[in-house]
Tab-separated table of C-alpha atoms and ligand atoms in Angstrom:
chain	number	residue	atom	x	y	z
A	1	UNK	CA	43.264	38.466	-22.495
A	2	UNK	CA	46.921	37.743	-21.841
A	3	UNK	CA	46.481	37.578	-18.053
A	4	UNK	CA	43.930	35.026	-18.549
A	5	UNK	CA	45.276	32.847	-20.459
A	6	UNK	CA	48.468	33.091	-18.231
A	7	UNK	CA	46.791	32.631	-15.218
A	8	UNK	CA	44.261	30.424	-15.856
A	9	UNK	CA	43.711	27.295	-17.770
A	10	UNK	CA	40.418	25.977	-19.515
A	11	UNK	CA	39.744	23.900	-16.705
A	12	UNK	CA	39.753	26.212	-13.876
A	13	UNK	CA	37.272	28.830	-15.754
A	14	UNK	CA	35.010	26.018	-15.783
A	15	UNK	CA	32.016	27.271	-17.800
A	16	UNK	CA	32.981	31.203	-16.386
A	17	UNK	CA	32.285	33.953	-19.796
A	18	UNK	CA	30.546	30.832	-21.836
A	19	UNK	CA	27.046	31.981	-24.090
A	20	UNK	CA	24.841	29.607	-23.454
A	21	UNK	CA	21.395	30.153	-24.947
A	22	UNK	CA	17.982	28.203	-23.313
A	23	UNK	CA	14.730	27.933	-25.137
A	24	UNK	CA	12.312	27.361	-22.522
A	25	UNK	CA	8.662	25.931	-23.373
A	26	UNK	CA	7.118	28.910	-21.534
A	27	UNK	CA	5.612	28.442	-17.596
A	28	UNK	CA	2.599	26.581	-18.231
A	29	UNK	CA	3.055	24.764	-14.589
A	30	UNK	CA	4.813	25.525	-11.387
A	31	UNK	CA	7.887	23.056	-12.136
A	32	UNK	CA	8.202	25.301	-15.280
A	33	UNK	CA	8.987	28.516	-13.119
A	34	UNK	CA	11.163	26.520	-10.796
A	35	UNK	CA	13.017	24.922	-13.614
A	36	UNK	CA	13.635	28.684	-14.753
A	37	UNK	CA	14.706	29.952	-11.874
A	38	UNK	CA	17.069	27.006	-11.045
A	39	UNK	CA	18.440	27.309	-14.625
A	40	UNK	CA	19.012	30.630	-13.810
A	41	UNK	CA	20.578	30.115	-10.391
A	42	UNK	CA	22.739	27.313	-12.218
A	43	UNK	CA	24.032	29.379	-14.782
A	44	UNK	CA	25.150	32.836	-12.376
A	45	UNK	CA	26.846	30.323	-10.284
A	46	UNK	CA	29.078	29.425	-12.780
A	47	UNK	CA	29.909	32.624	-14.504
A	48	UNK	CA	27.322	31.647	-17.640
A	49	UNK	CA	26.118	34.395	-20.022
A	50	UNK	CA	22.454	32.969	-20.298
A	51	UNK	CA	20.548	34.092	-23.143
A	52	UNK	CA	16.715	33.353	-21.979
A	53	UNK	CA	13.820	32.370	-24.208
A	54	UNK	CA	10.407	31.892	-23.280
A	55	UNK	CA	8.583	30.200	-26.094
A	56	UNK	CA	5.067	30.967	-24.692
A	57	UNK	CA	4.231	27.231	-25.402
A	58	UNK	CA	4.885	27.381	-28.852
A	59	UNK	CA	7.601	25.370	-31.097
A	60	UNK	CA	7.695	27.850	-33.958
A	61	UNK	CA	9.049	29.792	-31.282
A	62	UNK	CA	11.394	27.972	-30.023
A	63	UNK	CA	12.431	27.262	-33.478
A	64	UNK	CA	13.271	31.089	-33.837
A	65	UNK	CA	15.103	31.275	-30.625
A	66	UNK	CA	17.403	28.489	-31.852
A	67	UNK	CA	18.270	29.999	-35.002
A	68	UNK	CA	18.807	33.118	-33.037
A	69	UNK	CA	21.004	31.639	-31.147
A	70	UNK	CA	23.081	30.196	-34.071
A	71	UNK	CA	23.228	33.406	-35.282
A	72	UNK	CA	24.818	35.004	-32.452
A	73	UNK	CA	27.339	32.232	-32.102
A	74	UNK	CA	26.801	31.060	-28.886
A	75	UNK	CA	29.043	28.208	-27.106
A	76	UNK	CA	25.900	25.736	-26.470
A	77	UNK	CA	22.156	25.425	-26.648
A	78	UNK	CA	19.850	24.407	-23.761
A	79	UNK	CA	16.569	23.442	-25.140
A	80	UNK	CA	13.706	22.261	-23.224
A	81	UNK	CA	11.158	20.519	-26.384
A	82	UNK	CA	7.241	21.374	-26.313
A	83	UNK	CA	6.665	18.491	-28.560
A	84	UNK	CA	8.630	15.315	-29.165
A	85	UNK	CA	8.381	15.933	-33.292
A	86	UNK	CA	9.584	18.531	-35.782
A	87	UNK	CA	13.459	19.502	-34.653
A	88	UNK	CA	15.468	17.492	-37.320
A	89	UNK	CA	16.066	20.844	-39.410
A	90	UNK	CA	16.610	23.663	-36.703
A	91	UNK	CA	18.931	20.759	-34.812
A	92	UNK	CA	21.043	20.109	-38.217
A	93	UNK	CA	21.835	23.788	-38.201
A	94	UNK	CA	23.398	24.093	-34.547
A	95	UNK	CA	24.954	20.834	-35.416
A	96	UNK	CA	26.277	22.066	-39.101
A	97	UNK	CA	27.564	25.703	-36.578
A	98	UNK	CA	29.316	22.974	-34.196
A	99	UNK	CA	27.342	24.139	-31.219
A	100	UNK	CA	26.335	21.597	-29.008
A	101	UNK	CA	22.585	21.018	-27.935
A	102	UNK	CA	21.191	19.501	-24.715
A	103	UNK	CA	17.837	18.523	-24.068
A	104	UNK	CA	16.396	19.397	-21.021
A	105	UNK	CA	13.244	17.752	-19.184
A	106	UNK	CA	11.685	15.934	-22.034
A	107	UNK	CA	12.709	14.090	-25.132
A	108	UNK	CA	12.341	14.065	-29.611
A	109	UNK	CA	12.493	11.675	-31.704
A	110	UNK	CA	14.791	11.565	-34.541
A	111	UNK	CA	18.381	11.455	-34.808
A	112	UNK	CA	20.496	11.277	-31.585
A	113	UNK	CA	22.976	12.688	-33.226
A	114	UNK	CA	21.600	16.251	-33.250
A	115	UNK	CA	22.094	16.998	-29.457
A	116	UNK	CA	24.901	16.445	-26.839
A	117	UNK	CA	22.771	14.958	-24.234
A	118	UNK	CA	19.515	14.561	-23.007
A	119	UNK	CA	18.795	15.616	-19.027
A	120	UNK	CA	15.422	13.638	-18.148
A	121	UNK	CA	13.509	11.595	-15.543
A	122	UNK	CA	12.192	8.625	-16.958
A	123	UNK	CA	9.166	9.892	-17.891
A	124	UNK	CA	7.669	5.827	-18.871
A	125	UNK	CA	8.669	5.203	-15.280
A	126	UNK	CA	7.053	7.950	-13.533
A	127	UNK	CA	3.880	6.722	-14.802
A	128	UNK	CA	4.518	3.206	-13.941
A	129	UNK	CA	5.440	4.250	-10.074
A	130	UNK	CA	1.824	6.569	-10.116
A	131	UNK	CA	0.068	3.568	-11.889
A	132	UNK	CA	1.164	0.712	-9.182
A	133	UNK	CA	0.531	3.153	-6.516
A	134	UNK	CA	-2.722	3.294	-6.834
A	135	UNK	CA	-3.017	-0.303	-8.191
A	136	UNK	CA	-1.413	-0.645	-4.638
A	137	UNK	CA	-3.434	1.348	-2.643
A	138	UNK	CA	-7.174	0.396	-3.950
A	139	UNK	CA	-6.061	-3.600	-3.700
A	140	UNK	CA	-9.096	-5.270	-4.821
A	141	UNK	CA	-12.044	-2.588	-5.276
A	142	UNK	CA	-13.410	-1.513	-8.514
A	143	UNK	CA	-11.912	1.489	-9.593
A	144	UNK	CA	-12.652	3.960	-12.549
A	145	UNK	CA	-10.011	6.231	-13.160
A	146	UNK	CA	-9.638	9.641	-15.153
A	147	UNK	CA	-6.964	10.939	-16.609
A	148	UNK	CA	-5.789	14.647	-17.249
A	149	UNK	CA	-2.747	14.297	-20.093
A	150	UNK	CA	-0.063	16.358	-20.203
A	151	UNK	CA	0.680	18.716	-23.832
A	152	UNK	CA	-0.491	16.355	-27.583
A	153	UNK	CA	2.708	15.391	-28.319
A	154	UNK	CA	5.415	16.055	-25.825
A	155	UNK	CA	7.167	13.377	-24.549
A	156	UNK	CA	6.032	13.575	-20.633
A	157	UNK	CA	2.492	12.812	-21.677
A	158	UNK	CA	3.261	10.068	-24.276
A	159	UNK	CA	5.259	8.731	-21.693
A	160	UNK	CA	3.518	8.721	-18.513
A	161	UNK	CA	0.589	7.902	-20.058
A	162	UNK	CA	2.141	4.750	-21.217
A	163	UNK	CA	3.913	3.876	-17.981
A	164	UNK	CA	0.473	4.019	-16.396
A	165	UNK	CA	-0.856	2.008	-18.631
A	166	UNK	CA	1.305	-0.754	-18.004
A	167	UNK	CA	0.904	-0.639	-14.310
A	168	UNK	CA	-2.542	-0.776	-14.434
A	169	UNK	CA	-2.714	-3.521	-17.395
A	170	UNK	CA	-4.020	-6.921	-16.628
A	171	UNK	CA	-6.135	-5.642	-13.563
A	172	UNK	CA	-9.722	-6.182	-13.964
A	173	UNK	CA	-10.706	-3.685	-11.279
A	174	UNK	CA	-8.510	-0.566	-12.793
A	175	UNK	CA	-10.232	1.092	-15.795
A	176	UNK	CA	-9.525	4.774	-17.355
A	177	UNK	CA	-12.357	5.736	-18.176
A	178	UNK	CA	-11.836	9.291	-19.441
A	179	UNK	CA	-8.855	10.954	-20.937
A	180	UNK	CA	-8.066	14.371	-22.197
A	181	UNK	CA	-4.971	16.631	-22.446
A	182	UNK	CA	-5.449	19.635	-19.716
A	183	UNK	CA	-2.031	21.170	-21.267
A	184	UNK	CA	0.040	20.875	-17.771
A	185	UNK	CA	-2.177	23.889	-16.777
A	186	UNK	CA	-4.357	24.362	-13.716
A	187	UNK	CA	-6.833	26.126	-15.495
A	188	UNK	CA	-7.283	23.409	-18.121
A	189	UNK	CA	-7.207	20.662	-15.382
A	190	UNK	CA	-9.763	22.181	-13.746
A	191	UNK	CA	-12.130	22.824	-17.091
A	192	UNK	CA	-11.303	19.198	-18.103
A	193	UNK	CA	-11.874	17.780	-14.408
A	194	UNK	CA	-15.380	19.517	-14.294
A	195	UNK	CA	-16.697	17.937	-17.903
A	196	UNK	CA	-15.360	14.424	-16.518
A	197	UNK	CA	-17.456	15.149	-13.384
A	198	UNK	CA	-20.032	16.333	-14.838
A	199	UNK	CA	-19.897	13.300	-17.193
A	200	UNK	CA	-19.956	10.942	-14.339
A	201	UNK	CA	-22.755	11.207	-12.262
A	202	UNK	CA	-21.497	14.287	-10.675
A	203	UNK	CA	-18.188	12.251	-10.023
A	204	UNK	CA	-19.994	9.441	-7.912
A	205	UNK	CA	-18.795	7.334	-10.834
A	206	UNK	CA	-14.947	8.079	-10.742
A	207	UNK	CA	-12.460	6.544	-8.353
A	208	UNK	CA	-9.622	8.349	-9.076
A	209	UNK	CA	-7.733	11.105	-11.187
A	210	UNK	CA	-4.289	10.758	-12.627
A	211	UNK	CA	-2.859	13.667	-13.801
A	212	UNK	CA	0.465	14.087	-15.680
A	213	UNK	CA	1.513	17.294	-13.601
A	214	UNK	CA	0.750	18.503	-9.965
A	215	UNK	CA	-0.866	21.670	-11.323
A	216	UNK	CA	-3.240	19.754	-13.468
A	217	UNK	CA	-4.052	17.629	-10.362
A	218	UNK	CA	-4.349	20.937	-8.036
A	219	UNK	CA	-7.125	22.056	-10.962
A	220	UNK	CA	-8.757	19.145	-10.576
A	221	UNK	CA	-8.732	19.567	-6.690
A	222	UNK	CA	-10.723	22.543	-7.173
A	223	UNK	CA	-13.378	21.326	-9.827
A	224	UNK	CA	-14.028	18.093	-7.246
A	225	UNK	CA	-14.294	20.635	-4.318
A	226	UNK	CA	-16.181	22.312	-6.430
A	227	UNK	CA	-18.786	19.796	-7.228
A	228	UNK	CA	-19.292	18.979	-3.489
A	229	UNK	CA	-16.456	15.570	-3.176
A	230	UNK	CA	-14.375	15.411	-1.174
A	231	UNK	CA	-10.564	15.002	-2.950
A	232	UNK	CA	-7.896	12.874	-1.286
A	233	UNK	CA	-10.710	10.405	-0.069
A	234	UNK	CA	-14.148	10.486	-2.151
A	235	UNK	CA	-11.599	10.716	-5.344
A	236	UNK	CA	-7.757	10.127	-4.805
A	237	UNK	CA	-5.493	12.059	-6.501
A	238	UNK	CA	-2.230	10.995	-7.982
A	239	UNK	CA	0.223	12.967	-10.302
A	240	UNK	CA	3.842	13.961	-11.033
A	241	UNK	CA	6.599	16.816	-10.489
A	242	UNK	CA	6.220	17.085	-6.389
A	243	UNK	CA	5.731	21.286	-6.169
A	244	UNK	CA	5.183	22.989	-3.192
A	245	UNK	CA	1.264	23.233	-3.886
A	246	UNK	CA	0.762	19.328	-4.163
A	247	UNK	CA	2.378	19.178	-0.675
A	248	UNK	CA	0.034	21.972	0.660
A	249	UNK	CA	-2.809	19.609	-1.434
A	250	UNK	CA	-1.730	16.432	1.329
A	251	UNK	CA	-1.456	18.459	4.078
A	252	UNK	CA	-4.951	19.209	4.042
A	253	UNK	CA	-5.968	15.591	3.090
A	254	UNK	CA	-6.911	16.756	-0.508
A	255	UNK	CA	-3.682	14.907	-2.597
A	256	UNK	CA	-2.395	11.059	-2.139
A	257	UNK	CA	0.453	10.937	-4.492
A	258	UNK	CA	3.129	12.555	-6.452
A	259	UNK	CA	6.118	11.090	-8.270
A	260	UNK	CA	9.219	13.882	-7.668
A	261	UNK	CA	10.830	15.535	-11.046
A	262	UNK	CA	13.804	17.619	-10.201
A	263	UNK	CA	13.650	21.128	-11.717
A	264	UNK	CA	17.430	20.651	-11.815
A	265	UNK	CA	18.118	19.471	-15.262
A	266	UNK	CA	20.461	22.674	-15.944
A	267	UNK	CA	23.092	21.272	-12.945
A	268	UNK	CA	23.748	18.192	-14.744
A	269	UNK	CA	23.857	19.475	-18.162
A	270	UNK	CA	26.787	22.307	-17.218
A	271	UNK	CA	28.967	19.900	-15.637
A	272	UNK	CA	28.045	18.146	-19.158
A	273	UNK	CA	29.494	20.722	-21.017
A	274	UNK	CA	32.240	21.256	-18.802
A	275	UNK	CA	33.326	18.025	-18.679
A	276	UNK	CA	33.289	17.747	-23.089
A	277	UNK	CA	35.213	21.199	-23.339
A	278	UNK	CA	37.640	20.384	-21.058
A	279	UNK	CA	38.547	17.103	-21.137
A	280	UNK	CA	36.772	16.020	-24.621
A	281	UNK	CA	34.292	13.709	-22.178
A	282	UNK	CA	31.557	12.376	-24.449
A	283	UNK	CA	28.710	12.509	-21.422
A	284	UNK	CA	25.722	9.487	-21.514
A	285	UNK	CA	23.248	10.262	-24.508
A	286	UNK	CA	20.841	9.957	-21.520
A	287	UNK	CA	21.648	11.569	-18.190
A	288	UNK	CA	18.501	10.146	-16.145
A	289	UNK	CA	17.071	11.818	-13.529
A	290	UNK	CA	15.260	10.171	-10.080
A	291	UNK	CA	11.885	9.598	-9.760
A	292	UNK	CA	10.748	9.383	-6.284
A	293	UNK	CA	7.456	8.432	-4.789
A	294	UNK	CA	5.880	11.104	-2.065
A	295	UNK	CA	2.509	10.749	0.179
A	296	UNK	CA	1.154	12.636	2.799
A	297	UNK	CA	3.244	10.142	5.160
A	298	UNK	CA	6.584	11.421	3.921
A	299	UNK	CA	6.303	14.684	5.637
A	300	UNK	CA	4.028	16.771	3.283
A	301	UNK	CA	4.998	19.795	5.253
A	302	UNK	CA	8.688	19.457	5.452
A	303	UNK	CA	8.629	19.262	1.882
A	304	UNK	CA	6.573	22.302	1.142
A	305	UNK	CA	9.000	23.809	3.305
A	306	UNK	CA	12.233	22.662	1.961
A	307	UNK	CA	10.756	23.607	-1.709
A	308	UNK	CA	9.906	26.676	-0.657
A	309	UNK	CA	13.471	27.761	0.460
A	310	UNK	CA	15.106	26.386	-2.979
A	311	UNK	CA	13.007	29.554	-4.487
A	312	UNK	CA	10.305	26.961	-5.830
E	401	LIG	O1	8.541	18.233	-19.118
E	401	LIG	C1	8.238	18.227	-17.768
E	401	LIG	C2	6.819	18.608	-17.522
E	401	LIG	O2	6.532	19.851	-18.112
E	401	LIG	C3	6.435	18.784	-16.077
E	401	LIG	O3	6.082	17.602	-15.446
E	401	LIG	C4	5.263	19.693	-16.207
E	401	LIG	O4	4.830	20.267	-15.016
E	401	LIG	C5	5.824	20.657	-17.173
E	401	LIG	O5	4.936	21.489	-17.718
């Protein structure tokens, strides 16, 4: 009203009364939730209007929430992408309604035209630190690795599966020797785990597990538990996001690895926003989050702690 616009110019409302609507992929893992929550946090911090969507893991549905959200004319669009394909149409339309889109967490192809920005680790990269840590750590010895893939075509398991790759290329001891997608879920990491033990002599054969997300890797805990191994030593374990539970995992010796993803992707895409409405700032296509390497000797318990009180 008249008081506000008296009192108050664009820049000191920041991002206060703005609609912003999120399409979330659903909470398949426990950096899901926390990403939620965060977003959440984020967004009553600054006096957002979130409109919420969980997708349930499925892109039609995120497709609908988009549309909704051009329908009710909101001021921006936070969408986090199940799969890397299939947005050029629903993307044209918030464009064609001038309401700028952000990515959050992982990446499409296409266009770059059709979003704002992009808030992601370097998902090629966070395979690439998990890859040479364990080409690192086993040195010489044979070993035969399995791998637990995140969702068929989102961009964190194209990715990481392909920074991996490339860590462990050219080294005649590292092998993958089984592969499958375990859907970032704990259940399905543990199903998965137990056919590639099974598989492999019981697991006598396998020297290690990559998995694309801590839960996977905490399913795969269980299943090797399960089937008498010891994990952490008998089979290492090496994955990505850095949740509470992977910290609990190396404080009981049962976890070696995990390359950090902040759930914080909403932080940098506000000030984003703010930053384009109120100064006409064109952010970085790609804002690029860190991607930092944690074992059980960076204070595995500290960790769980200090994730613990962020509301993880
Ligand atoms: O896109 C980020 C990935 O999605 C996280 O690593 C995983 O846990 C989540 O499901």
């Amino acid at each position: 009203g008249m008081v506000g616009l008296l009192l108050s110019t664009a820049h000191a409302e920041g991002l206060q009364g703005k609609i912003i609507g999120f399409s979330q992929i659903g909470s398949e893992s426990g950096w899901r939730a926390a990403e939620t929550s965060v977003t959440k946090a984020e967004a009553e911090a600054r006096g957002i209007d979130l409109k919420f969507a969980d997708a349930q893991q499925k892109q039609e549905n995120q497709i609908k929430a988009i549309r909704g959200f051009i329908a009710q004319g909101v001021d921006a669009i936070l969408v986090a992408p199940v799969v890397a394909t299939g947005w050029e149409e629903v993307l044209t339309e918030a464009k064609e309604a001038e309401i700028p889109v952000v990515l959050l967490d992982r990446g499409i192809e296409g266009p770059e035209d059709l979003y704002l920005t992009s808030v992601a680790s370097d998902q090629v990269k966070e395979g690439r630190v998990a890859g040479e840590w364990l080409a690192g750590t086993v040195g010489e010895a044979q070993c035969n690795i399995v791998e637990l893939q995140g969702t068929v075509g989102s961009s964190p398991a194209i990715n990481r599966k392909q920074g991996f790759e490339e860590a462990i290329a050219g080294k005649a001891n590292l092998a993958i020797i089984r592969s499958q997608t375990g859907d970032f879920t704990r259940s399905k990491g543990k199903e998965v785990m137990e056919g590639f033990l099974k598989a492999e002599d019981g697991g006598k054969n396998i020297c290690a597990v990559y998995a694309h997300n801590d839960d996977m890797a905490v399913g795969a805990i269980q299943a090797i538990k399960d089937a008498g191994l010891k994990p952490g030593s008998d089979i290492l374990v090496v994955s990505i996001d850095a949740v509470p539970d992977i910290f609990a995992a190396m404080v009981a010796g049962e976890a070696n690895a995990t390359v950090e993803l902040t759930p914080n992707m909403a932080g940098p895409a506000f000030d984003a926003l703010q930053a384009y409405w109120d100064a006409g700032t064109e952010p970085a296509k790609f804002i690029i989050t860190e991607s930092k390497l944690y074992t059980p000797a960076d204070d595995p318990q500290g960790e769980y702690e200090r994730r613990k009180d962020l509301g993880y």
